[in-house]
Coordinates of C-alpha atoms and ligand atoms in Angstrom, one line a residue:
X439 CA 4.7 -22.0 -11.5
X440 CA 2.0 -21.1 -15.0
X441 CA 3.3 -17.4 -16.4
X442 CA 0.6 -15.6 -15.8
X443 CA -0.6 -12.0 -18.2
X444 CA -1.0 -8.9 -16.7
X445 CA -3.0 -5.8 -17.4
X446 CA -2.5 -2.8 -16.2
X447 CA -5.3 -0.5 -15.8
X448 CA -3.9 2.8 -15.7
X449 CA -0.6 4.1 -17.6
X450 CA 0.6 6.3 -15.3
X451 CA 3.7 6.7 -13.1
X452 CA 3.2 3.8 -11.0
X453 CA 2.5 1.8 -13.7
X454 CA 5.7 2.3 -15.1
X455 CA 7.3 1.4 -11.7
X456 CA 5.1 -1.7 -12.1
X457 CA 6.1 -2.5 -15.9
X458 CA 10.2 -2.1 -15.3
X459 CA 9.4 -4.7 -12.6
X460 CA 7.6 -7.2 -14.2
X461 CA 9.7 -6.9 -17.1
X462 CA 11.8 -8.6 -14.8
X463 CA 9.9 -11.4 -13.4
X464 CA 10.1 -15.4 -15.0
X465 CA 6.5 -15.9 -14.3
X466 CA 4.3 -12.9 -15.6
X467 CA 3.9 -11.6 -19.1
X468 CA 3.9 -8.1 -19.4
X469 CA 0.2 -8.3 -21.7
X470 CA -2.0 -5.0 -21.6
X471 CA -2.2 -1.6 -20.8
X472 CA -5.1 0.6 -20.6
X473 CA -5.6 3.8 -20.6
X474 CA -8.6 6.4 -21.4
X475 CA -6.4 7.7 -24.1
X476 CA -5.1 5.2 -26.9
X477 CA -2.2 7.0 -28.0
X478 CA -0.9 6.9 -24.4
X479 CA -1.8 3.3 -24.3
X480 CA 0.2 2.7 -27.4
X481 CA 3.2 4.3 -26.2
X482 CA 3.2 2.6 -23.0
X483 CA 2.8 -0.7 -25.1
X484 CA 6.0 -0.1 -27.1
X485 CA 7.8 1.6 -24.6
X486 CA 7.2 -1.0 -22.0
X487 CA 7.1 -4.0 -24.4
X488 CA 3.4 -4.5 -23.6
X489 CA 1.2 -7.0 -26.4
X490 CA -1.7 -4.9 -26.0
X491 CA -2.8 -1.4 -26.1
X492 CA -6.3 -0.5 -25.0
X493 CA -8.0 3.2 -25.1
X494 CA -10.5 1.7 -22.5
X495 CA -10.7 0.1 -19.5
X496 CA -13.3 -1.9 -20.6
X497 CA -11.5 -3.3 -23.0
X498 CA -8.8 -5.0 -20.3
X499 CA -11.4 -6.1 -18.4
X500 CA -13.1 -7.7 -20.9
X501 CA -10.0 -9.6 -22.5
X502 CA -10.1 -13.3 -22.1
X503 CA -6.7 -13.2 -21.9
X504 CA -5.8 -10.9 -18.8
X505 CA -5.0 -13.3 -15.9
X506 CA -4.9 -10.4 -13.3
X507 CA -5.5 -7.0 -13.5
X508 CA -3.1 -4.1 -11.3
X509 CA -5.6 -1.3 -11.0
X510 CA -2.6 2.1 -10.7
X511 CA -5.3 5.0 -11.0
X512 CA -5.7 7.5 -7.7
X513 CA -7.5 6.7 -5.0
X514 CA -11.3 8.2 -5.9
X515 CA -11.3 5.8 -8.6
X516 CA -10.2 2.3 -6.8
X517 CA -13.5 0.9 -5.8
X518 CA -15.5 1.4 -8.9
X519 CA -12.7 -0.1 -11.3
X520 CA -12.3 -2.9 -8.7
X521 CA -15.8 -3.6 -8.8
X522 CA -15.8 -4.0 -12.4
X523 CA -12.8 -5.9 -12.6
X524 CA -14.4 -8.7 -10.3
X525 CA -17.7 -9.0 -12.4
X526 CA -16.0 -9.7 -15.1
X527 CA -14.1 -12.3 -13.2
X528 CA -10.6 -10.8 -12.8
X529 CA -8.2 -11.2 -9.8
X530 CA -6.9 -7.6 -9.0
X531 CA -4.3 -6.0 -7.5
X532 CA -5.2 -2.6 -6.3
X533 CA -2.8 0.1 -5.3
X534 CA -2.9 1.5 -1.9
X535 CA -5.0 3.0 -0.4
X536 CA -7.4 0.3 -1.1
X537 CA -10.5 2.4 -1.4
X538 CA -11.0 6.6 -0.5
X539 CA -12.6 4.6 2.4
X540 CA -13.8 1.6 5.1
X541 CA -17.1 1.6 3.6
X542 CA -15.9 1.1 -0.1
X543 CA -13.2 -1.2 0.3
X544 CA -16.3 -3.3 2.6
X545 CA -18.4 -3.4 -0.4
X546 CA -15.8 -3.9 -2.5
X547 CA -14.1 -7.2 -0.7
X548 CA -17.8 -7.9 -0.3
X549 CA -18.5 -8.2 -4.2
X550 CA -15.4 -10.2 -4.5
X551 CA -16.5 -13.1 -1.4
X552 CA -19.9 -12.8 -3.7
X553 CA -18.3 -13.4 -7.2
X554 CA -15.8 -15.5 -5.7
X555 CA -12.8 -13.6 -6.9
X556 CA -9.0 -12.8 -5.7
X557 CA -8.6 -9.5 -4.7
X558 CA -5.1 -7.5 -2.4
X559 CA -4.4 -4.0 -2.0
X560 CA -0.6 -3.7 -3.0
X561 CA 0.8 -2.4 -0.6
X562 CA 3.9 -3.5 -1.1
X563 CA 6.0 -3.2 2.0
X564 CA 3.3 -6.1 3.6
X565 CA 4.5 -8.5 1.1
X566 CA 8.2 -8.2 1.5
X567 CA 10.5 -10.8 3.1
X568 CA 11.7 -8.1 5.7
X569 CA 8.0 -8.2 7.0
X570 CA 8.0 -11.7 8.1
X571 CA 12.1 -10.9 9.1
X572 CA 10.4 -7.6 11.6
X573 CA 7.9 -9.9 13.0
X574 CA 10.3 -12.3 14.0
X575 CA 12.7 -9.9 15.9
X576 CA 9.8 -7.9 17.5
X577 CA 8.6 -11.5 19.0
X578 CA 12.4 -12.3 20.2
X579 CA 12.7 -10.3 22.8
X580 CA 16.1 -9.2 21.8
X581 CA 15.0 -6.0 23.1
X582 CA 13.1 -7.4 26.2
X583 CA 9.5 -6.2 25.7
X584 CA 9.0 -3.2 23.2
X585 CA 7.1 -1.1 24.5
X586 CA 6.7 1.7 21.7
X587 CA 7.7 2.7 17.9
X588 CA 7.6 5.4 15.7
X589 CA 7.2 6.0 12.1
X590 CA 7.6 8.6 9.5
X591 CA 7.0 9.3 5.9
X592 CA 6.8 12.4 4.0
X593 CA 7.3 13.5 0.6
X594 CA 7.1 16.7 -0.9
X595 CA 4.6 15.8 -4.0
X596 CA 1.8 18.1 -3.3
X597 CA 2.0 19.7 -6.6
X598 CA 0.7 16.2 -8.0
X599 CA -3.1 16.4 -8.4
X600 CA -3.8 13.0 -7.6
X601 CA -2.2 14.4 -3.7
X602 CA -4.0 18.1 -3.6
X603 CA -6.9 16.9 -5.1
X604 CA -9.9 15.8 -2.7
X605 CA -11.7 14.8 -5.8
X606 CA -9.5 12.6 -6.2
X607 CA -8.9 11.1 -2.6
X608 CA -6.0 13.3 -2.5
X609 CA -3.9 13.9 1.1
X610 CA -0.9 12.6 3.1
X611 CA -2.7 10.1 5.1
X612 CA -4.1 8.1 2.6
X613 CA -1.0 8.9 0.2
X614 CA 1.8 8.2 2.4
X615 CA 0.5 8.0 6.0
X616 CA -1.2 4.5 4.7
X617 CA 2.5 3.1 5.4
X618 CA 3.2 4.6 8.8
X619 CA -0.8 2.7 9.7
X620 CA 1.3 -0.6 7.8
X621 CA 3.8 -0.5 9.5
X622 CA 2.2 0.2 13.3
X623 CA -0.1 -2.7 12.5
X624 CA 2.2 -5.6 11.1
X625 CA 4.4 -5.2 14.2
X626 CA 1.6 -4.3 17.1
X627 CA -1.4 -5.6 15.7
X628 CA -4.6 -3.8 16.3
X629 CA -5.8 -4.2 20.0
X630 CA -5.8 -0.4 19.8
X631 CA -7.8 1.3 23.1
X632 CA -7.0 4.9 21.6
X633 CA -6.2 7.1 18.6
X634 CA -5.4 10.6 19.1
X635 CA -4.5 12.3 16.1
X636 CA -4.3 15.3 14.3
X637 CA -4.4 16.2 10.2
X638 CA -3.1 19.7 9.1
X639 CA -4.7 20.7 6.2
X640 CA -4.6 22.5 2.7
X641 CA -7.2 25.1 0.7
X642 CA -7.4 22.5 -1.5
X643 CA -9.1 20.7 1.9
X644 CA -7.0 17.2 2.2
X645 CA -4.1 16.7 4.7
X646 CA -1.1 18.3 3.8
X647 CA 0.7 16.6 7.1
X648 CA -0.5 14.1 9.9
X649 CA 0.5 13.2 13.4
X650 CA -1.1 10.0 15.0
X651 CA -0.7 8.1 18.0
X652 CA -1.7 5.0 18.8
X653 CA -2.4 3.5 22.5
X654 CA -2.5 -0.4 22.2
X655 CA -4.5 -2.2 25.6
X656 CA -1.6 -3.7 26.4
X657 CA 0.2 -0.1 27.0
X658 CA 2.4 0.2 24.0
X659 CA 2.3 2.9 21.9
X660 CA 3.1 4.0 18.2
X661 CA 3.6 7.6 17.1
X662 CA 3.3 8.1 13.5
X663 CA 3.8 11.2 11.3
X664 CA 3.6 11.7 7.8
X665 CA 3.7 14.7 4.5
X666 CA 3.5 15.5 1.5
X667 CA 5.0 18.6 1.6
X668 CA 8.7 17.5 3.0
X669 CA 10.9 15.0 3.0
X670 CA 11.2 12.6 5.9
X671 CA 14.1 10.3 6.6
X672 CA 11.6 7.3 6.6
X673 CA 12.7 5.4 9.3
X674 CA 10.7 3.4 12.0
X675 CA 11.9 3.0 15.3
X676 CA 11.4 0.5 18.1
X677 CA 12.0 1.1 21.2
X678 CA 12.6 -1.2 23.7
X679 CA 13.8 -2.2 27.5
X680 CA 17.3 -3.7 26.4
X681 CA 18.2 -0.8 23.3
X682 CA 16.3 0.1 20.6
X683 CA 15.9 -0.6 17.0
X684 CA 16.0 1.3 13.6
X685 CA 13.9 -0.1 10.5
X686 CA 15.7 1.9 7.2
X687 CA 13.1 3.2 4.8
X688 CA 9.6 1.9 5.8
X689 CA 8.5 2.7 2.3
X690 CA 10.8 0.0 1.0
X691 CA 12.6 -2.0 4.0
X692 CA 16.2 -1.1 3.3
X693 CA 17.9 -2.3 6.6
X694 CA 17.3 -3.4 10.3
X695 CA 19.9 -2.1 13.1
X696 CA 19.8 -3.1 16.4
X697 CA 21.3 -1.0 18.8
X698 CA 22.1 -2.2 22.6
X699 CA 21.5 0.0 26.1
X700 CA 25.3 1.2 25.6
X701 CA 24.0 2.5 22.0
X702 CA 26.2 0.1 20.5
X703 CA 25.2 -2.0 16.9
X704 CA 24.9 -5.3 18.0
X705 CA 22.8 -6.4 14.9
X706 CA 22.7 -5.0 11.4
X707 CA 20.3 -6.9 8.9
X708 CA 20.1 -5.8 5.1
X709 CA 17.4 -6.9 2.6
X710 CA 18.2 -9.6 0.2
X711 CA 18.9 -8.5 -3.2
X712 CA 15.4 -7.1 -5.5
X713 CA 14.0 -5.8 -8.4
X714 CA 12.4 -3.0 -7.3
X715 CA 10.4 -4.6 -4.7
X716 CA 7.3 -4.8 -5.9
X717 CA 7.8 -8.2 -7.1
X718 CA 6.7 -9.7 -3.6
X719 CA 3.1 -8.2 -4.1
X720 CA 3.0 -10.1 -7.7
X721 CA 4.5 -13.3 -6.5
X722 CA 2.1 -13.3 -3.6
X723 CA -0.6 -12.8 -6.3
X724 CA 0.4 -15.4 -8.1
X725 CA 1.0 -18.0 -5.5
X726 CA -2.9 -17.0 -4.2
X727 CA -4.0 -17.7 -7.4
X728 CA -2.5 -21.0 -8.2
X729 CA -4.2 -22.0 -4.6
X730 CA -6.9 -21.1 -5.8
X731 CA -7.1 -18.4 -2.7
X732 CA -9.2 -15.4 -2.4
X733 CA -6.8 -13.4 -0.6
X734 CA -3.3 -13.0 0.0
X735 CA -2.1 -13.9 3.3
X736 CA 0.5 -11.1 3.8
X737 CA -2.4 -8.2 3.7
X738 CA -5.9 -9.9 4.6
X739 CA -9.2 -8.5 3.7
X740 CA -9.7 -7.9 7.3
X741 CA -6.4 -5.9 7.6
X742 CA -7.4 -4.0 4.6
X743 CA -10.6 -3.2 6.2
X744 CA -8.7 -2.5 10.1
X745 CA -6.4 0.0 8.2
X746 CA -9.2 1.9 6.3
X747 CA -11.1 2.4 9.2
X748 CA -8.3 3.3 11.0
X749 CA -7.9 6.0 8.1
X750 CA -11.3 6.9 8.7
X751 CA -11.4 8.1 12.0
X752 CA -8.3 9.7 12.2
X753 CA -9.8 12.1 9.3
X754 CA -13.3 12.3 10.6
X755 CA -12.0 13.5 14.2
X756 CA -10.0 16.5 12.0
X757 CA -13.2 17.3 9.8
X758 CA -11.9 15.4 6.9
X759 CA -14.0 14.1 4.6
X760 CA -14.1 13.2 0.8
X761 CA -16.3 14.7 -1.3
X762 CA -19.5 13.0 -1.4
X763 CA -18.7 11.3 1.8
X764 CA -21.3 11.1 4.8
X765 CA -20.6 13.5 7.7
X766 CA -20.3 12.1 11.7
X767 CA -21.4 14.0 14.5
Ligands
NAP1397 N1 3.7 1.7 -4.2 C1 3.5 2.8 -4.5 O1 5.2 2.9 -4.2 C2 2.7 4.0 -5.2 C3 3.8 5.0 -5.2 C4 2.7 6.4 -5.8 C5 1.7 5.8 -6.0 N2 1.4 4.7 -5.5 C6 -0.7 4.8 -5.6 O2 -0.6 4.3 -7.5 C7 -2.1 5.0 -7.4 C8 -1.5 5.4 -8.7 O3 -0.7 6.8 -8.4 P1 0.0 7.6 -9.7 O4 1.6 8.6 -9.5 O5 0.6 6.0 -10.6 O6 -1.0 8.3 -10.3 P2 -0.6 9.3 -11.5 O7 0.2 9.1 -12.3 O8 -1.4 10.9 -11.3 O9 -2.1 8.4 -12.8 C9 -2.4 7.2 -12.8 C10 -3.2 7.1 -13.6 O10 -4.6 7.1 -13.0 C11 -5.3 7.8 -14.3 N3 -5.9 9.2 -13.7 C12 -4.8 10.1 -13.3 N4 -5.6 11.1 -13.1 C13 -7.1 10.9 -13.1 C14 -8.2 11.7 -13.2 N5 -8.4 12.8 -12.5 N6 -9.3 11.0 -13.4 C15 -8.8 9.7 -14.0 N7 -8.5 8.8 -13.8 C16 -7.1 9.7 -13.6 C17 -4.6 7.8 -15.2 O11 -4.6 6.8 -16.4 P3 -5.2 6.6 -18.1 O12 -3.8 5.9 -18.7 O13 -6.5 6.1 -18.0 O14 -5.3 8.7 -18.4 C18 -3.2 8.1 -14.8 O15 -2.2 7.3 -15.7 C19 -2.4 5.3 -6.2 O16 -3.3 4.7 -5.7 C20 -1.4 5.9 -5.6 O17 -1.7 6.0 -4.6 C21 1.5 3.9 -5.2

């Protein structure tokens, strides 16, 4: 596979993790970093071995040497920045949550389709080898019929502006709840009959915690919890007729432990060695670019829209709207 030059848009904390990851990948060249502040970009370039530092995002998507762009800014800015990259013809790997709303996601994906530019969401667990292991496990029948799952994700990160500020599309649902929804969607699909949810709102106007129950048409359920004011055990649990299984860390899969009806451990699968876990979404981008695909099969565009729609409906049922968002009755 030909080496590709990555450009990173936004020199914040997750950009550092991506830089650490691609430095250890042979197939990617850490090429350009763009920040609104040239000094910050220069410091990032020096610290992480990039070739170019830009003091504006426009310089990044205008650089003909850039093969693809990783968007690493708050959710509020993803749609506009993704559109600019697409219009410049640059393939995009956009951090989660893909956008603020499903409407924005549809606009971005429509533009990408019209311009025939690859775009993918950097929802990293979807791309991990363990994602496939879990899907196969659910289909294997080891636990008989799996009737329900639960998943949680929480970190005490509310003090971060991008988490507590509605203008930056903050809140628990888009920041961490998105992983619990993806976990459920990956394993149980999207034939959802009923959604019940509750968002606890902060004084700033975003959700600090949320609880969601998804009831599927075939009678299965998913019970999900996320928080930005507390730490959780990050577990996913699958409940079946013949036992149950625990997925350690739905944010960055670590292991699958399977128990029988006597509560005896009968299977213990540990994830393969990895760099940070971000390499899989990058490899998926490279594969898609190599093959001329416009989406990554691990997270198709239809799935991006479904998750965004689900998050809209969960927010709206708690009267949680972002600034400028049209209110539903
Ligand atoms: N995959 C994961 O595990 C993971 C973990 C954490 C976060 N994320 C996602 O990564 C994205 C960025 O998160 P982060 O923690 O890296 O954020 P961050 O450090 O707060 O901000 C990242 C960059 O966004 C720009 N930015 C920050 N505040 C802004 C504002 N008020 N207006 C305009 N631009 C602003 C800045 O770019 P400049 O350099 O131009 O100043 C900043 O360096 C989010 O979508 C988040 O959900 C993913």
